[in-house]
mmCIF file of C-alpha atoms in Angstrom:
data_model
loop_
_atom_site.group_PDB
_atom_site.id
_atom_site.type_symbol
_atom_site.label_atom_id
_atom_site.label_comp_id
_atom_site.label_asym_id
_atom_site.label_seq_id
_atom_site.Cartn_x
_atom_site.Cartn_y
_atom_site.Cartn_z
ATOM 1 C CA MET A 1 182.114 -128.456 379.862
ATOM 2 C CA GLU A 2 180.054 -125.152 379.133
ATOM 3 C CA GLU A 3 179.150 -124.179 375.834
ATOM 4 C CA ARG A 4 180.886 -121.465 374.072
ATOM 5 C CA LEU A 5 178.829 -118.320 374.397
ATOM 6 C CA TRP A 6 180.983 -116.025 371.865
ATOM 7 C CA ASN A 7 181.286 -118.483 369.098
ATOM 8 C CA SER A 8 181.827 -116.965 365.473
ATOM 9 C CA ASN A 9 178.535 -116.568 364.477
ATOM 10 C CA TYR A 10 176.693 -114.993 367.713
ATOM 11 C CA LEU A 11 180.031 -112.153 366.962
ATOM 12 C CA LYS A 12 179.195 -111.548 363.559
ATOM 13 C CA VAL A 13 175.214 -111.219 364.600
ATOM 14 C CA TRP A 14 176.364 -108.947 367.599
ATOM 15 C CA PHE A 15 178.200 -106.931 365.443
ATOM 16 C CA GLY A 16 176.314 -106.498 362.394
ATOM 17 C CA ASN A 17 173.234 -105.533 364.606
ATOM 18 C CA PHE A 18 175.948 -102.792 366.068
ATOM 19 C CA LEU A 19 176.514 -101.379 362.623
ATOM 20 C CA ILE A 20 172.484 -101.693 362.124
ATOM 21 C CA HIS A 21 171.566 -99.402 364.752
ATOM 22 C CA PHE A 22 174.853 -97.388 364.602
ATOM 23 C CA ALA A 23 173.751 -96.335 361.183
ATOM 24 C CA PHE A 24 170.627 -95.680 362.410
ATOM 25 C CA THR A 25 171.389 -93.628 365.404
ATOM 26 C CA LEU A 26 174.061 -91.505 363.807
ATOM 27 C CA ILE A 27 171.313 -89.099 362.624
ATOM 28 C CA VAL A 28 168.191 -89.886 365.007
ATOM 29 C CA PRO A 29 168.914 -87.250 367.731
ATOM 30 C CA LEU A 30 170.028 -84.663 365.320
ATOM 31 C CA LEU A 31 166.980 -84.768 362.716
ATOM 32 C CA PRO A 32 165.111 -82.181 364.490
ATOM 33 C CA LEU A 33 167.821 -79.523 364.458
ATOM 34 C CA TYR A 34 168.817 -80.773 360.697
ATOM 35 C CA LEU A 35 164.485 -80.491 360.013
ATOM 36 C CA SER A 36 164.587 -77.318 361.696
ATOM 37 C CA GLU A 37 167.634 -75.723 360.088
ATOM 38 C CA THR A 38 167.139 -77.009 356.591
ATOM 39 C CA PHE A 39 163.341 -76.706 355.903
ATOM 40 C CA GLY A 40 162.209 -74.525 358.901
ATOM 41 C CA ALA A 41 160.274 -77.407 360.495
ATOM 42 C CA ASN A 42 158.122 -76.411 363.899
ATOM 43 C CA LYS A 43 158.324 -78.515 366.947
ATOM 44 C CA GLN A 44 154.781 -80.230 365.762
ATOM 45 C CA THR A 45 155.882 -80.607 362.521
ATOM 46 C CA ILE A 46 159.011 -82.509 363.433
ATOM 47 C CA GLY A 47 157.152 -84.814 365.429
ATOM 48 C CA LEU A 48 155.088 -85.727 363.069
ATOM 49 C CA CYS A 49 157.779 -86.086 360.320
ATOM 50 C CA LEU A 50 159.750 -88.461 362.563
ATOM 51 C CA ALA A 51 157.028 -90.386 363.749
ATOM 52 C CA GLY A 52 156.409 -91.847 360.174
ATOM 53 C CA TYR A 53 159.231 -93.803 360.909
ATOM 54 C CA THR A 54 158.558 -95.800 363.885
ATOM 55 C CA ILE A 55 154.982 -95.921 362.837
ATOM 56 C CA MET A 56 156.431 -97.643 359.429
ATOM 57 C CA ALA A 57 158.337 -100.007 361.585
ATOM 58 C CA LEU A 58 155.489 -100.898 364.097
ATOM 59 C CA ILE A 59 153.356 -101.854 361.115
ATOM 60 C CA ILE A 60 155.738 -103.934 359.494
ATOM 61 C CA ARG A 61 157.428 -106.054 362.801
ATOM 62 C CA PRO A 62 154.110 -108.345 363.042
ATOM 63 C CA PHE A 63 154.607 -109.650 359.744
ATOM 64 C CA SER A 64 158.201 -109.869 359.754
ATOM 65 C CA GLY A 65 158.289 -112.071 362.361
ATOM 66 C CA TYR A 66 155.538 -114.249 360.808
ATOM 67 C CA VAL A 67 158.461 -114.483 357.775
ATOM 68 C CA VAL A 68 161.244 -115.141 359.934
ATOM 69 C CA ASP A 69 159.665 -118.288 361.747
ATOM 70 C CA ASN A 70 158.464 -119.527 358.012
ATOM 71 C CA PHE A 71 161.441 -118.737 355.767
ATOM 72 C CA PRO A 72 164.901 -119.175 355.611
ATOM 73 C CA ARG A 73 166.077 -116.691 358.244
ATOM 74 C CA LYS A 74 169.461 -115.499 357.006
ATOM 75 C CA ALA A 75 167.892 -115.043 353.396
ATOM 76 C CA VAL A 76 165.193 -112.584 355.054
ATOM 77 C CA LEU A 77 167.954 -110.843 357.019
ATOM 78 C CA LEU A 78 170.487 -109.963 353.622
ATOM 79 C CA LEU A 79 167.036 -109.021 351.652
ATOM 80 C CA CYS A 80 165.860 -106.432 354.446
ATOM 81 C CA ASN A 81 169.364 -105.509 355.323
ATOM 82 C CA PHE A 82 169.846 -104.455 351.833
ATOM 83 C CA ILE A 83 166.804 -102.491 351.089
ATOM 84 C CA PHE A 84 167.298 -100.390 354.426
ATOM 85 C CA VAL A 85 171.036 -99.604 352.934
ATOM 86 C CA SER A 86 169.749 -98.579 349.962
ATOM 87 C CA ILE A 87 167.393 -95.954 351.522
ATOM 88 C CA PHE A 88 169.886 -93.814 353.120
ATOM 89 C CA ALA A 89 170.513 -92.422 349.528
ATOM 90 C CA GLY A 90 167.265 -90.948 349.675
ATOM 91 C CA TYR A 91 168.354 -88.545 352.640
ATOM 92 C CA ILE A 92 171.390 -87.640 350.263
ATOM 93 C CA ALA A 93 168.998 -86.460 347.638
ATOM 94 C CA ALA A 94 165.671 -85.117 349.400
ATOM 95 C CA GLY A 95 165.804 -81.231 348.697
ATOM 96 C CA SER A 96 162.146 -81.094 350.208
ATOM 97 C CA LEU A 97 160.572 -81.602 353.874
ATOM 98 C CA THR A 98 157.509 -83.753 351.726
ATOM 99 C CA LEU A 99 160.821 -85.715 349.940
ATOM 100 C CA PHE A 100 162.663 -86.329 353.234
ATOM 101 C CA THR A 101 159.414 -87.410 355.162
ATOM 102 C CA ILE A 102 158.792 -90.021 352.620
ATOM 103 C CA PHE A 103 162.173 -91.360 352.743
ATOM 104 C CA ARG A 104 161.947 -91.484 356.320
ATOM 105 C CA THR A 105 158.832 -93.119 356.676
ATOM 106 C CA VAL A 106 159.395 -95.698 354.135
ATOM 107 C CA HIS A 107 162.724 -96.597 355.990
ATOM 108 C CA GLY A 108 160.968 -97.656 359.244
ATOM 109 C CA ALA A 109 159.811 -100.656 357.287
ATOM 110 C CA PRO A 110 163.381 -102.400 355.947
ATOM 111 C CA PHE A 111 164.780 -101.319 359.892
ATOM 112 C CA GLY A 112 161.769 -102.781 361.355
ATOM 113 C CA ALA A 113 162.189 -105.725 359.588
ATOM 114 C CA THR A 114 165.854 -106.031 359.871
ATOM 115 C CA THR A 115 166.165 -106.048 363.358
ATOM 116 C CA VAL A 116 163.755 -108.899 364.164
ATOM 117 C CA ALA A 117 165.419 -110.959 361.619
ATOM 118 C CA ALA A 118 168.249 -110.153 363.341
ATOM 119 C CA SER A 119 167.992 -110.986 366.754
ATOM 120 C CA THR A 120 166.107 -114.292 366.261
ATOM 121 C CA VAL A 121 169.114 -115.296 363.865
ATOM 122 C CA ALA A 122 171.061 -114.354 367.249
ATOM 123 C CA ILE A 123 168.615 -116.646 369.211
ATOM 124 C CA ASP A 124 169.303 -119.543 366.684
ATOM 125 C CA VAL A 125 173.453 -119.286 366.627
ATOM 126 C CA LEU A 126 172.767 -118.747 370.534
ATOM 127 C CA PRO A 127 173.844 -122.326 373.005
ATOM 128 C CA SER A 128 170.270 -123.009 374.394
ATOM 129 C CA LYS A 129 171.491 -123.291 377.915
ATOM 130 C CA ARG A 130 173.302 -119.742 377.542
ATOM 131 C CA ARG A 131 170.296 -118.058 375.356
ATOM 132 C CA THR A 132 168.905 -115.865 378.750
ATOM 133 C CA GLU A 133 172.584 -114.718 379.221
ATOM 134 C CA GLY A 134 173.453 -114.418 375.470
ATOM 135 C CA MET A 135 170.139 -112.228 374.610
ATOM 136 C CA GLY A 136 171.095 -110.022 377.297
ATOM 137 C CA TYR A 137 174.799 -109.291 375.955
ATOM 138 C CA TYR A 138 172.766 -109.199 372.452
ATOM 139 C CA GLY A 139 170.411 -106.158 373.601
ATOM 140 C CA LEU A 140 174.163 -104.469 374.652
ATOM 141 C CA SER A 141 174.729 -103.984 370.651
ATOM 142 C CA ASN A 142 171.450 -101.896 370.388
ATOM 143 C CA ASN A 143 171.968 -100.078 373.252
ATOM 144 C CA LEU A 144 175.530 -99.177 372.345
ATOM 145 C CA ALA A 145 174.955 -98.077 369.078
ATOM 146 C CA THR A 146 172.185 -95.985 370.262
ATOM 147 C CA ALA A 147 174.607 -94.149 372.749
ATOM 148 C CA ILE A 148 177.625 -94.266 370.765
ATOM 149 C CA GLY A 149 176.150 -93.127 367.614
ATOM 150 C CA PRO A 150 174.930 -89.443 368.401
ATOM 151 C CA ILE A 151 178.437 -88.627 370.034
ATOM 152 C CA ILE A 152 180.306 -89.573 366.862
ATOM 153 C CA ALA A 153 177.544 -87.915 364.974
ATOM 154 C CA ILE A 154 177.926 -84.551 366.954
ATOM 155 C CA TYR A 155 181.874 -84.629 366.297
ATOM 156 C CA VAL A 156 181.579 -85.515 362.409
ATOM 157 C CA LEU A 157 178.693 -82.392 362.213
ATOM 158 C CA HIS A 158 181.086 -80.196 364.119
ATOM 159 C CA ALA A 159 184.498 -81.069 361.692
ATOM 160 C CA CYS A 160 182.302 -81.112 358.591
ATOM 161 C CA LYS A 161 181.125 -77.317 359.368
ATOM 162 C CA GLY A 162 177.297 -78.304 359.510
ATOM 163 C CA ASN A 163 177.064 -80.491 356.751
ATOM 164 C CA TYR A 164 174.209 -82.807 357.476
ATOM 165 C CA GLN A 165 174.785 -84.862 354.019
ATOM 166 C CA VAL A 166 178.062 -86.117 355.170
ATOM 167 C CA LEU A 167 176.293 -88.012 358.228
ATOM 168 C CA PHE A 168 173.708 -89.272 355.560
ATOM 169 C CA ALA A 169 176.645 -90.933 353.501
ATOM 170 C CA LEU A 170 178.409 -92.384 356.680
ATOM 171 C CA SER A 171 175.460 -93.727 357.964
ATOM 172 C CA MET A 172 174.694 -95.848 354.583
ATOM 173 C CA ALA A 173 178.748 -96.727 354.186
ATOM 174 C CA ILE A 174 178.298 -97.827 358.143
ATOM 175 C CA SER A 175 175.087 -100.083 357.063
ATOM 176 C CA VAL A 176 177.225 -101.713 354.187
ATOM 177 C CA LEU A 177 179.624 -102.917 356.645
ATOM 178 C CA GLY A 178 176.516 -104.270 358.575
ATOM 179 C CA LEU A 179 175.112 -105.857 355.506
ATOM 180 C CA ALA A 180 178.801 -107.717 354.716
ATOM 181 C CA LEU A 181 179.197 -108.838 357.907
ATOM 182 C CA ASN A 182 175.562 -110.688 358.451
ATOM 183 C CA ALA A 183 176.396 -112.495 354.846
ATOM 184 C CA THR A 184 179.076 -114.213 356.553
ATOM 185 C CA ILE A 185 176.954 -115.676 359.182
ATOM 186 C CA LYS A 186 176.256 -119.735 358.874
ATOM 187 C CA LEU A 187 173.163 -120.574 360.432
ATOM 188 C CA PRO A 188 172.279 -124.587 361.688
ATOM 189 C CA LYS A 189 170.166 -126.374 359.751
ATOM 190 C CA ARG A 190 166.378 -126.027 360.857
ATOM 191 C CA ASP A 191 163.103 -127.901 360.022
ATOM 192 C CA TYR A 192 160.671 -126.083 358.291
ATOM 193 C CA VAL A 193 157.706 -126.219 360.195
ATOM 194 C CA PRO A 194 154.521 -125.906 357.958
ATOM 195 C CA GLU A 195 152.171 -123.085 358.459
ATOM 196 C CA LYS A 196 148.398 -124.132 360.649
ATOM 197 C CA SER A 197 145.737 -124.359 358.262
ATOM 198 C CA VAL A 198 144.280 -121.586 360.154
ATOM 199 C CA ILE A 199 146.453 -118.443 360.520
ATOM 200 C CA SER A 200 145.804 -117.022 363.914
ATOM 201 C CA LEU A 201 146.828 -113.717 365.260
ATOM 202 C CA ASP A 202 149.350 -115.368 367.373
ATOM 203 C CA ARG A 203 151.586 -116.214 364.785
ATOM 204 C CA PHE A 204 152.047 -112.365 364.674
ATOM 205 C CA PHE A 205 152.227 -110.844 367.771
ATOM 206 C CA LEU A 206 152.559 -112.725 370.699
ATOM 207 C CA MET A 207 149.154 -112.486 372.292
ATOM 208 C CA LYS A 208 150.598 -114.000 375.585
ATOM 209 C CA GLY A 209 152.736 -111.677 376.419
ATOM 210 C CA MET A 210 150.252 -108.546 375.697
ATOM 211 C CA PRO A 211 150.837 -107.367 379.370
ATOM 212 C CA GLU A 212 154.338 -107.246 379.074
ATOM 213 C CA ALA A 213 154.358 -105.552 375.870
ATOM 214 C CA LEU A 214 151.808 -102.532 377.330
ATOM 215 C CA THR A 215 154.222 -102.247 380.052
ATOM 216 C CA LEU A 216 157.231 -101.665 378.104
ATOM 217 C CA LEU A 217 154.973 -99.506 375.804
ATOM 218 C CA CYS A 218 155.057 -96.822 378.631
ATOM 219 C CA PHE A 219 159.057 -97.191 379.232
ATOM 220 C CA ALA A 220 159.583 -96.742 375.714
ATOM 221 C CA PHE A 221 156.974 -93.846 375.747
ATOM 222 C CA SER A 222 159.185 -91.542 378.421
ATOM 223 C CA TYR A 223 162.263 -93.019 376.330
ATOM 224 C CA GLY A 224 161.241 -91.606 373.139
ATOM 225 C CA ILE A 225 160.635 -88.288 374.216
ATOM 226 C CA ILE A 226 163.811 -87.470 376.270
ATOM 227 C CA SER A 227 166.304 -89.206 372.969
ATOM 228 C CA THR A 228 164.277 -87.380 370.304
ATOM 229 C CA TYR A 229 164.172 -83.768 371.856
ATOM 230 C CA VAL A 230 167.222 -83.730 373.805
ATOM 231 C CA ALA A 231 169.806 -81.948 371.297
ATOM 232 C CA ILE A 232 167.332 -79.622 370.216
ATOM 233 C CA TYR A 233 166.154 -79.054 374.126
ATOM 234 C CA GLY A 234 169.565 -78.549 375.375
ATOM 235 C CA LYS A 235 170.650 -76.057 372.383
ATOM 236 C CA GLU A 236 167.091 -73.503 373.022
ATOM 237 C CA THR A 237 166.793 -73.850 376.378
ATOM 238 C CA LEU A 238 169.915 -74.683 378.715
ATOM 239 C CA GLY A 239 172.277 -73.490 375.756
ATOM 240 C CA ILE A 240 174.180 -76.696 375.452
ATOM 241 C CA THR A 241 175.470 -76.329 371.603
ATOM 242 C CA SER A 242 178.191 -79.081 372.266
ATOM 243 C CA GLY A 243 177.372 -81.444 375.428
ATOM 244 C CA THR A 244 175.169 -83.590 373.907
ATOM 245 C CA GLY A 245 177.679 -86.052 373.227
ATOM 246 C CA LEU A 246 178.327 -85.971 376.760
ATOM 247 C CA PHE A 247 175.035 -86.686 377.310
ATOM 248 C CA PHE A 248 174.753 -90.026 375.414
ATOM 249 C CA SER A 249 178.443 -90.748 376.712
ATOM 250 C CA LEU A 250 177.113 -91.065 379.906
ATOM 251 C CA LEU A 251 174.208 -92.671 378.856
ATOM 252 C CA ALA A 252 176.639 -95.124 377.533
ATOM 253 C CA VAL A 253 178.571 -95.573 380.281
ATOM 254 C CA GLY A 254 175.110 -96.447 382.482
ATOM 255 C CA LEU A 255 174.320 -99.148 380.267
ATOM 256 C CA ILE A 256 177.909 -100.710 380.162
ATOM 257 C CA LEU A 257 177.878 -101.098 383.760
ATOM 258 C CA SER A 258 174.346 -102.214 384.029
ATOM 259 C CA ARG A 259 174.870 -104.449 381.491
ATOM 260 C CA LEU A 260 177.986 -106.047 383.298
ATOM 261 C CA THR A 261 176.775 -106.018 386.619
ATOM 262 C CA GLY A 262 173.077 -107.649 385.549
ATOM 263 C CA ALA A 263 174.560 -110.456 383.382
ATOM 264 C CA HIS A 264 174.996 -112.808 386.102
ATOM 265 C CA ALA A 265 171.680 -112.586 387.047
ATOM 266 C CA LEU A 266 169.970 -113.255 383.870
ATOM 267 C CA LYS A 267 172.338 -116.154 383.683
ATOM 268 C CA GLU A 268 170.765 -117.414 386.968
ATOM 269 C CA ASN A 269 167.341 -116.706 384.939
ATOM 270 C CA LYS A 270 166.626 -113.756 387.603
ATOM 271 C CA VAL A 271 164.743 -111.681 384.774
ATOM 272 C CA SER A 272 162.072 -110.171 386.749
ATOM 273 C CA ARG A 273 164.420 -109.022 389.632
ATOM 274 C CA ASN A 274 166.220 -107.228 386.611
ATOM 275 C CA ALA A 275 163.387 -105.649 385.051
ATOM 276 C CA SER A 276 161.995 -104.366 388.266
ATOM 277 C CA LEU A 277 165.879 -102.998 389.754
ATOM 278 C CA GLY A 278 165.988 -101.486 385.824
ATOM 279 C CA MET A 279 162.334 -99.398 386.143
ATOM 280 C CA LEU A 280 162.918 -98.449 389.347
ATOM 281 C CA ILE A 281 166.531 -96.952 388.405
ATOM 282 C CA SER A 282 165.415 -95.663 385.186
ATOM 283 C CA ILE A 283 162.677 -93.538 386.954
ATOM 284 C CA PHE A 284 164.899 -91.703 389.419
ATOM 285 C CA GLY A 285 166.467 -90.619 385.943
ATOM 286 C CA TYR A 286 163.379 -88.988 384.260
ATOM 287 C CA ILE A 287 162.486 -87.048 387.389
ATOM 288 C CA SER A 288 165.702 -85.704 387.250
ATOM 289 C CA PHE A 289 166.042 -84.503 383.658
ATOM 290 C CA ALA A 290 162.244 -83.142 384.072
ATOM 291 C CA ALA A 291 162.712 -81.323 387.369
ATOM 292 C CA PHE A 292 165.854 -79.880 387.469
ATOM 293 C CA GLN A 293 166.201 -77.720 384.027
ATOM 294 C CA SER A 294 169.599 -76.908 384.543
ATOM 295 C CA ARG A 295 173.326 -78.897 383.351
ATOM 296 C CA PHE A 296 173.287 -81.152 386.474
ATOM 297 C CA GLY A 297 169.369 -82.306 385.777
ATOM 298 C CA TYR A 298 170.860 -82.872 381.748
ATOM 299 C CA TYR A 299 173.516 -85.014 382.233
ATOM 300 C CA SER A 300 172.863 -86.683 385.783
ATOM 301 C CA ALA A 301 169.817 -87.741 384.061
ATOM 302 C CA ALA A 302 171.363 -89.317 381.149
ATOM 303 C CA PHE A 303 173.511 -91.887 383.269
ATOM 304 C CA ILE A 304 170.736 -92.978 385.412
ATOM 305 C CA ILE A 305 168.391 -93.500 382.394
ATOM 306 C CA GLY A 306 171.206 -95.344 381.105
ATOM 307 C CA LEU A 307 171.752 -97.886 384.293
ATOM 308 C CA GLY A 308 168.025 -98.547 384.138
ATOM 309 C CA ASN A 309 167.551 -99.490 380.850
ATOM 310 C CA GLY A 310 170.714 -101.522 380.852
ATOM 311 C CA HIS A 311 168.484 -103.492 383.552
ATOM 312 C CA MET A 312 165.422 -103.358 382.109
ATOM 313 C CA TYR A 313 165.260 -104.101 378.225
ATOM 314 C CA PRO A 314 167.372 -107.510 378.185
ATOM 315 C CA ALA A 315 164.900 -108.685 381.271
ATOM 316 C CA PHE A 316 161.778 -107.876 379.037
ATOM 317 C CA LEU A 317 163.196 -109.465 375.845
ATOM 318 C CA ASN A 318 164.305 -112.530 377.871
ATOM 319 C CA MET A 319 160.344 -112.209 379.073
ATOM 320 C CA PHE A 320 159.130 -112.185 375.745
ATOM 321 C CA ILE A 321 161.333 -115.138 374.698
ATOM 322 C CA ASN A 322 160.423 -117.441 377.643
ATOM 323 C CA LEU A 323 156.766 -117.256 376.804
ATOM 324 C CA ALA A 324 157.104 -118.046 373.698
ATOM 325 C CA GLU A 325 157.316 -121.307 371.826
ATOM 326 C CA ASN A 326 160.307 -122.522 370.049
ATOM 327 C CA ASN A 327 159.110 -121.954 366.647
ATOM 328 C CA GLN A 328 157.818 -118.532 367.796
ATOM 329 C CA ARG A 329 161.138 -117.290 368.143
ATOM 330 C CA GLY A 330 160.686 -114.396 365.192
ATOM 331 C CA THR A 331 156.845 -113.838 366.851
ATOM 332 C CA ALA A 332 158.407 -113.545 370.430
ATOM 333 C CA ASN A 333 161.254 -110.717 368.760
ATOM 334 C CA SER A 334 158.947 -108.664 366.599
ATOM 335 C CA SER A 335 156.399 -108.118 369.427
ATOM 336 C CA ILE A 336 158.940 -107.108 371.951
ATOM 337 C CA LEU A 337 160.388 -104.648 368.925
ATOM 338 C CA THR A 338 156.529 -103.634 368.206
ATOM 339 C CA ALA A 339 155.921 -102.819 371.645
ATOM 340 C CA TRP A 340 158.972 -100.589 372.041
ATOM 341 C CA ASP A 341 158.483 -98.697 368.762
ATOM 342 C CA ALA A 342 154.762 -97.638 369.506
ATOM 343 C CA GLY A 343 156.030 -96.321 372.607
ATOM 344 C CA VAL A 344 159.154 -94.837 371.244
ATOM 345 C CA GLY A 345 156.512 -93.653 368.371
ATOM 346 C CA LEU A 346 153.880 -92.305 370.507
ATOM 347 C CA GLY A 347 156.291 -90.429 372.561
ATOM 348 C CA VAL A 348 157.965 -88.679 369.589
ATOM 349 C CA LEU A 349 154.144 -87.652 368.113
ATOM 350 C CA ILE A 350 152.865 -86.259 371.587
ATOM 351 C CA GLY A 351 156.024 -84.974 372.966
ATOM 352 C CA GLY A 352 156.039 -82.642 369.665
ATOM 353 C CA LEU A 353 152.997 -81.876 370.413
ATOM 354 C CA PHE A 354 153.520 -80.812 374.003
ATOM 355 C CA SER A 355 156.347 -79.157 373.528
ATOM 356 C CA GLU A 356 155.130 -77.312 370.748
ATOM 357 C CA HIS A 357 151.872 -76.091 372.587
ATOM 358 C CA LEU A 358 153.306 -76.622 376.054
ATOM 359 C CA GLY A 359 156.743 -75.943 376.115
ATOM 360 C CA TYR A 360 159.626 -78.939 376.842
ATOM 361 C CA LYS A 361 158.692 -78.523 380.694
ATOM 362 C CA ALA A 362 155.351 -80.377 379.850
ATOM 363 C CA ALA A 363 156.710 -83.149 377.235
ATOM 364 C CA PHE A 364 159.308 -84.014 379.703
ATOM 365 C CA TRP A 365 156.396 -84.409 382.965
ATOM 366 C CA CYS A 366 154.328 -86.120 380.397
ATOM 367 C CA ALA A 367 157.006 -88.562 380.049
ATOM 368 C CA VAL A 368 157.370 -89.424 383.812
ATOM 369 C CA ALA A 369 153.559 -89.349 384.165
ATOM 370 C CA ILE A 370 153.255 -92.355 381.653
ATOM 371 C CA ASN A 371 156.651 -94.451 383.051
ATOM 372 C CA LEU A 372 155.318 -94.304 386.630
ATOM 373 C CA ALA A 373 151.720 -96.067 384.908
ATOM 374 C CA GLY A 374 154.493 -98.415 383.215
ATOM 375 C CA ILE A 375 155.934 -99.043 386.643
ATOM 376 C CA ALA A 376 152.453 -99.103 388.328
ATOM 377 C CA LEU A 377 150.823 -102.133 385.653
ATOM 378 C CA TYR A 378 154.229 -104.420 386.168
ATOM 379 C CA PHE A 379 153.842 -104.373 389.608
ATOM 380 C CA LEU A 380 150.402 -104.815 390.145
ATOM 381 C CA TYR A 381 150.165 -107.591 387.256
ATOM 382 C CA THR A 382 152.554 -107.731 384.487
ATOM 383 C CA ARG A 383 155.488 -109.602 386.806
ATOM 384 C CA ASN A 384 153.049 -112.001 387.987
ATOM 385 C CA HIS A 385 151.875 -112.818 385.018
ATOM 386 C CA PHE A 386 155.310 -113.392 383.468
ATOM 387 C CA GLU A 387 156.427 -115.867 386.441
ATOM 388 C CA THR A 388 153.068 -117.965 386.284
ATOM 389 C CA ASN A 389 153.346 -118.382 382.446
ATOM 390 C CA LYS A 390 156.551 -118.987 381.488
ATOM 391 C CA LEU A 391 157.880 -121.889 379.933
ATOM 392 C CA ARG A 392 161.245 -122.165 380.356
#
């Protein structure tokens, strides 16, 4: 008899992760508008301000993987989650661009650590024979939150007549629910593995997965540009003031469809196949967004990118897990998230510079170029590297 995938603890960590990311993405796409309207920040300043969050998460994640592998995982998860909840209060209190930037940057640390701990806990509560399939579904919690959050945010902002403080308070309340849910998770007992006498770099980053990390970084770079500047681009260039919600709705539909259709392939361990399919679909979405300065290009790109990323990201997540030893689960999770954060952070930063000095069109074509570089790297080297070195 096949072991149950959707057990109670897996459901708790799935929904807990959804709430953490929902609280996070509820404000992300609207922050460029908030900084512009409230503090008069230009595009370059916005890019620098928002990149700090991702850079902080990027710095903390390798250490988070080490801590999660060597200390009680639930305790680490709850502590990091509590700090993540608390810093939302800083957004409400910040009265200047400098103070807001400080709170935003610092917030990246507990977010980075919490997501590493949560994804590692998810691996622990999954049946070993269904781990690949389960982690594919687990990634859906991130993607759904990323897609649904902005839709709710736009509705709330409209209902509250542009009061961003309500959004910040709502994000804090949702993250409290996530913390409460995570507190009820029961983990199986785990034997403590003493640390090696010499702490190697591989305890902080999965060096075996470096080609996979560089490839994923390219795809994250593209997503960082599009997801961060989609709202302000739609408003300033296309005159779309209330259609960003539809953009993320279509993104969500694409994500859901791809996860449902790709789950069977992951169950059969066809990881490389899913990764290949996802990246080839996504590139057409990015090209559509860059090439057609119209509502058609804007909305069609959302669905296509969602469809592609829904296949691609869980495949890469399983690549890292399948390359790691059992005592490196935290390191594997921190490594993929570090690669994604690095790409998104660079995308936000460079996208801001391009849009300020060369225009949005140049920024979006830059996203296309880096995405194509990632595809080339994958088919020329990364795919074969994974198949040769995977452990499971």
